[in-house]
PDB file of C-alpha atoms in Angstrom:
ATOM      1  CA  MET A   1     -77.545 -45.297  68.680  1.00 88.00           C
ATOM      2  CA  VAL A   2     -81.504 -45.616  69.383  1.00 94.00           C
ATOM      3  CA  SER A   3     -83.789 -47.050  67.771  1.00 95.00           C
ATOM      4  CA  LEU A   4     -86.474 -44.945  65.625  1.00 94.00           C
ATOM      5  CA  ASP A   5     -89.102 -46.883  67.082  1.00 94.00           C
ATOM      6  CA  LYS A   6     -88.207 -46.311  70.798  1.00 95.00           C
ATOM      7  CA  LEU A   7     -87.358 -42.457  70.240  1.00 95.00           C
ATOM      8  CA  MET A   8     -91.241 -42.546  68.687  1.00 94.00           C
ATOM      9  CA  SER A   9     -92.433 -43.922  71.489  1.00 94.00           C
ATOM     10  CA  PHE A  10     -90.787 -41.875  74.247  1.00 93.00           C
ATOM     11  CA  VAL A  11     -91.742 -38.689  72.112  1.00 94.00           C
ATOM     12  CA  GLU A  12     -95.166 -39.910  71.591  1.00 93.00           C
ATOM     13  CA  GLY A  13     -97.464 -37.517  73.548  1.00 90.00           C
ATOM     14  CA  ASN A  14     -95.104 -34.938  74.488  1.00 91.00           C
ATOM     15  CA  PRO A  15     -96.027 -31.128  73.348  1.00 92.00           C
ATOM     16  CA  ASN A  16     -92.260 -30.422  74.765  1.00 92.00           C
ATOM     17  CA  TYR A  17     -90.803 -32.569  71.583  1.00 95.00           C
ATOM     18  CA  SER A  18     -91.075 -33.015  68.216  1.00 95.00           C
ATOM     19  CA  LEU A  19     -89.870 -35.722  65.107  1.00 95.00           C
ATOM     20  CA  ASN A  20     -89.017 -34.759  61.670  1.00 95.00           C
ATOM     21  CA  GLU A  21     -87.977 -37.430  59.128  1.00 93.00           C
ATOM     22  CA  PHE A  22     -86.678 -36.602  55.486  1.00 92.00           C
ATOM     23  CA  ASN A  23     -84.781 -38.588  53.350  1.00 89.00           C
ATOM     24  CA  ASN A  24     -82.240 -40.828  55.567  1.00 93.00           C
ATOM     25  CA  LYS A  25     -82.165 -38.363  58.373  1.00 96.00           C
ATOM     26  CA  VAL A  26     -84.462 -37.720  61.591  1.00 97.00           C
ATOM     27  CA  GLU A  27     -84.280 -34.375  63.213  1.00 97.00           C
ATOM     28  CA  LEU A  28     -85.664 -34.240  66.697  1.00 97.00           C
ATOM     29  CA  THR A  29     -86.628 -30.624  68.185  1.00 96.00           C
ATOM     30  CA  PHE A  30     -87.178 -30.287  72.151  1.00 95.00           C
ATOM     31  CA  THR A  31     -88.700 -27.105  73.658  1.00 92.00           C
ATOM     32  CA  ALA A  32     -87.687 -26.477  77.313  1.00 84.00           C
ATOM     33  CA  PRO A  33     -89.896 -25.370  79.470  1.00 78.00           C
ATOM     34  CA  PRO A  34     -89.653 -21.164  80.403  1.00 69.00           C
ATOM     35  CA  ILE A  35     -86.901 -20.461  82.824  1.00 61.00           C
ATOM     36  CA  SER A  36     -89.695 -18.938  85.450  1.00 55.00           C
ATOM     37  CA  GLU A  37     -91.536 -22.522  85.439  1.00 54.00           C
ATOM     38  CA  ALA A  38     -87.940 -24.148  86.489  1.00 51.00           C
ATOM     39  CA  ALA A  39     -87.242 -21.424  88.952  1.00 52.00           C
ATOM     40  CA  GLU A  40     -90.564 -21.182  90.092  1.00 55.00           C
ATOM     41  CA  GLU A  41     -90.286 -17.392  90.280  1.00 53.00           C
ATOM     42  CA  ASP A  42     -90.372 -14.276  87.555  1.00 49.00           C
ATOM     43  CA  VAL A  43     -87.511 -14.930  85.401  1.00 50.00           C
ATOM     44  CA  GLU A  44     -87.047 -13.368  81.841  1.00 58.00           C
ATOM     45  CA  GLY A  45     -85.724 -15.276  79.362  1.00 62.00           C
ATOM     46  CA  GLU A  46     -86.536 -17.093  76.255  1.00 72.00           C
ATOM     47  CA  ASN A  47     -87.100 -20.821  75.904  1.00 82.00           C
ATOM     48  CA  ALA A  48     -84.262 -23.158  75.016  1.00 89.00           C
ATOM     49  CA  VAL A  49     -84.399 -25.250  71.775  1.00 93.00           C
ATOM     50  CA  VAL A  50     -82.221 -28.405  71.760  1.00 94.00           C
ATOM     51  CA  ARG A  51     -82.170 -29.960  67.753  1.00 96.00           C
ATOM     52  CA  VAL A  52     -80.540 -33.244  67.229  1.00 97.00           C
ATOM     53  CA  VAL A  53     -80.328 -34.493  63.813  1.00 97.00           C
ATOM     54  CA  PHE A  54     -80.127 -38.328  63.335  1.00 97.00           C
ATOM     55  CA  ALA A  55     -78.477 -40.284  60.336  1.00 97.00           C
ATOM     56  CA  LYS A  56     -81.208 -43.184  59.954  1.00 95.00           C
ATOM     57  CA  VAL A  57     -78.913 -46.524  59.516  1.00 94.00           C
ATOM     58  CA  GLY A  58     -82.064 -48.914  59.020  1.00 91.00           C
ATOM     59  CA  GLN A  59     -84.047 -48.594  62.422  1.00 90.00           C
ATOM     60  CA  GLU A  60     -81.381 -47.454  63.964  1.00 95.00           C
ATOM     61  CA  LEU A  61     -80.684 -43.429  64.744  1.00 96.00           C
ATOM     62  CA  LEU A  62     -76.784 -42.545  64.762  1.00 95.00           C
ATOM     63  CA  VAL A  63     -76.536 -38.767  66.506  1.00 96.00           C
ATOM     64  CA  GLU A  64     -74.718 -36.471  63.593  1.00 96.00           C
ATOM     65  CA  GLN A  65     -75.097 -33.308  65.548  1.00 96.00           C
ATOM     66  CA  ALA A  66     -76.557 -31.785  67.636  1.00 96.00           C
ATOM     67  CA  TRP A  67     -77.310 -28.062  69.504  1.00 96.00           C
ATOM     68  CA  ILE A  68     -78.861 -25.518  71.703  1.00 94.00           C
ATOM     69  CA  GLU A  69     -80.324 -22.525  70.626  1.00 93.00           C
ATOM     70  CA  VAL A  70     -81.497 -19.855  72.899  1.00 88.00           C
ATOM     71  CA  GLY A  71     -82.781 -16.734  70.833  1.00 82.00           C
ATOM     72  CA  GLY A  72     -80.181 -15.963  68.130  1.00 83.00           C
ATOM     73  CA  ASP A  73     -77.580 -18.166  70.060  1.00 91.00           C
ATOM     74  CA  ARG A  74     -76.699 -21.325  68.764  1.00 94.00           C
ATOM     75  CA  ARG A  75     -73.883 -23.545  70.519  1.00 94.00           C
ATOM     76  CA  PRO A  76     -73.152 -26.751  68.999  1.00 96.00           C
ATOM     77  CA  MET A  77     -73.131 -29.878  71.765  1.00 94.00           C
ATOM     78  CA  ASP A  78     -70.815 -32.515  72.159  1.00 94.00           C
ATOM     79  CA  PRO A  79     -72.807 -35.912  70.756  1.00 91.00           C
ATOM     80  CA  ARG A  80     -71.796 -37.729  73.713  1.00 92.00           C
ATOM     81  CA  GLN A  81     -73.304 -35.464  76.198  1.00 93.00           C
ATOM     82  CA  LEU A  82     -76.555 -37.223  74.860  1.00 93.00           C
ATOM     83  CA  GLU A  83     -75.404 -40.919  75.680  1.00 93.00           C
ATOM     84  CA  PRO A  84     -76.861 -41.032  78.992  1.00 93.00           C
ATOM     85  CA  TRP A  85     -80.148 -40.179  77.643  1.00 92.00           C
ATOM     86  CA  LEU A  86     -80.222 -42.525  74.545  1.00 93.00           C
ATOM     87  CA  ASP A  87     -79.167 -45.327  76.732  1.00 94.00           C
ATOM     88  CA  TYR A  88     -82.017 -44.609  78.745  1.00 93.00           C
ATOM     89  CA  ILE A  89     -84.623 -44.397  75.640  1.00 93.00           C
ATOM     90  CA  SER A  90     -83.289 -47.791  74.731  1.00 92.00           C
ATOM     91  CA  GLN A  91     -84.077 -49.767  78.206  1.00 92.00           C
ATOM     92  CA  SER A  92     -87.280 -47.715  78.446  1.00 86.00           C
TER      93      SER A  92
END
């Protein structure tokens, strides 16, 4: 879990992240840099997009589902993979 305030502070001002709130859910979208930028060479490929849907419990967020989208492919992620990242946000 992570607090909504901490997550909002973490993504604020970073154009690679966006947050959307609806009902008792929060969706976080992260667009990874192009592969060519990360590899520092010309590599064809699409940007990966990570989407995480949180259930809102008071001001705390609990991961409900997460997935990675590349092109037309959508692969589910185990929410436990996000725990170190969420711990980092919680401690910042």
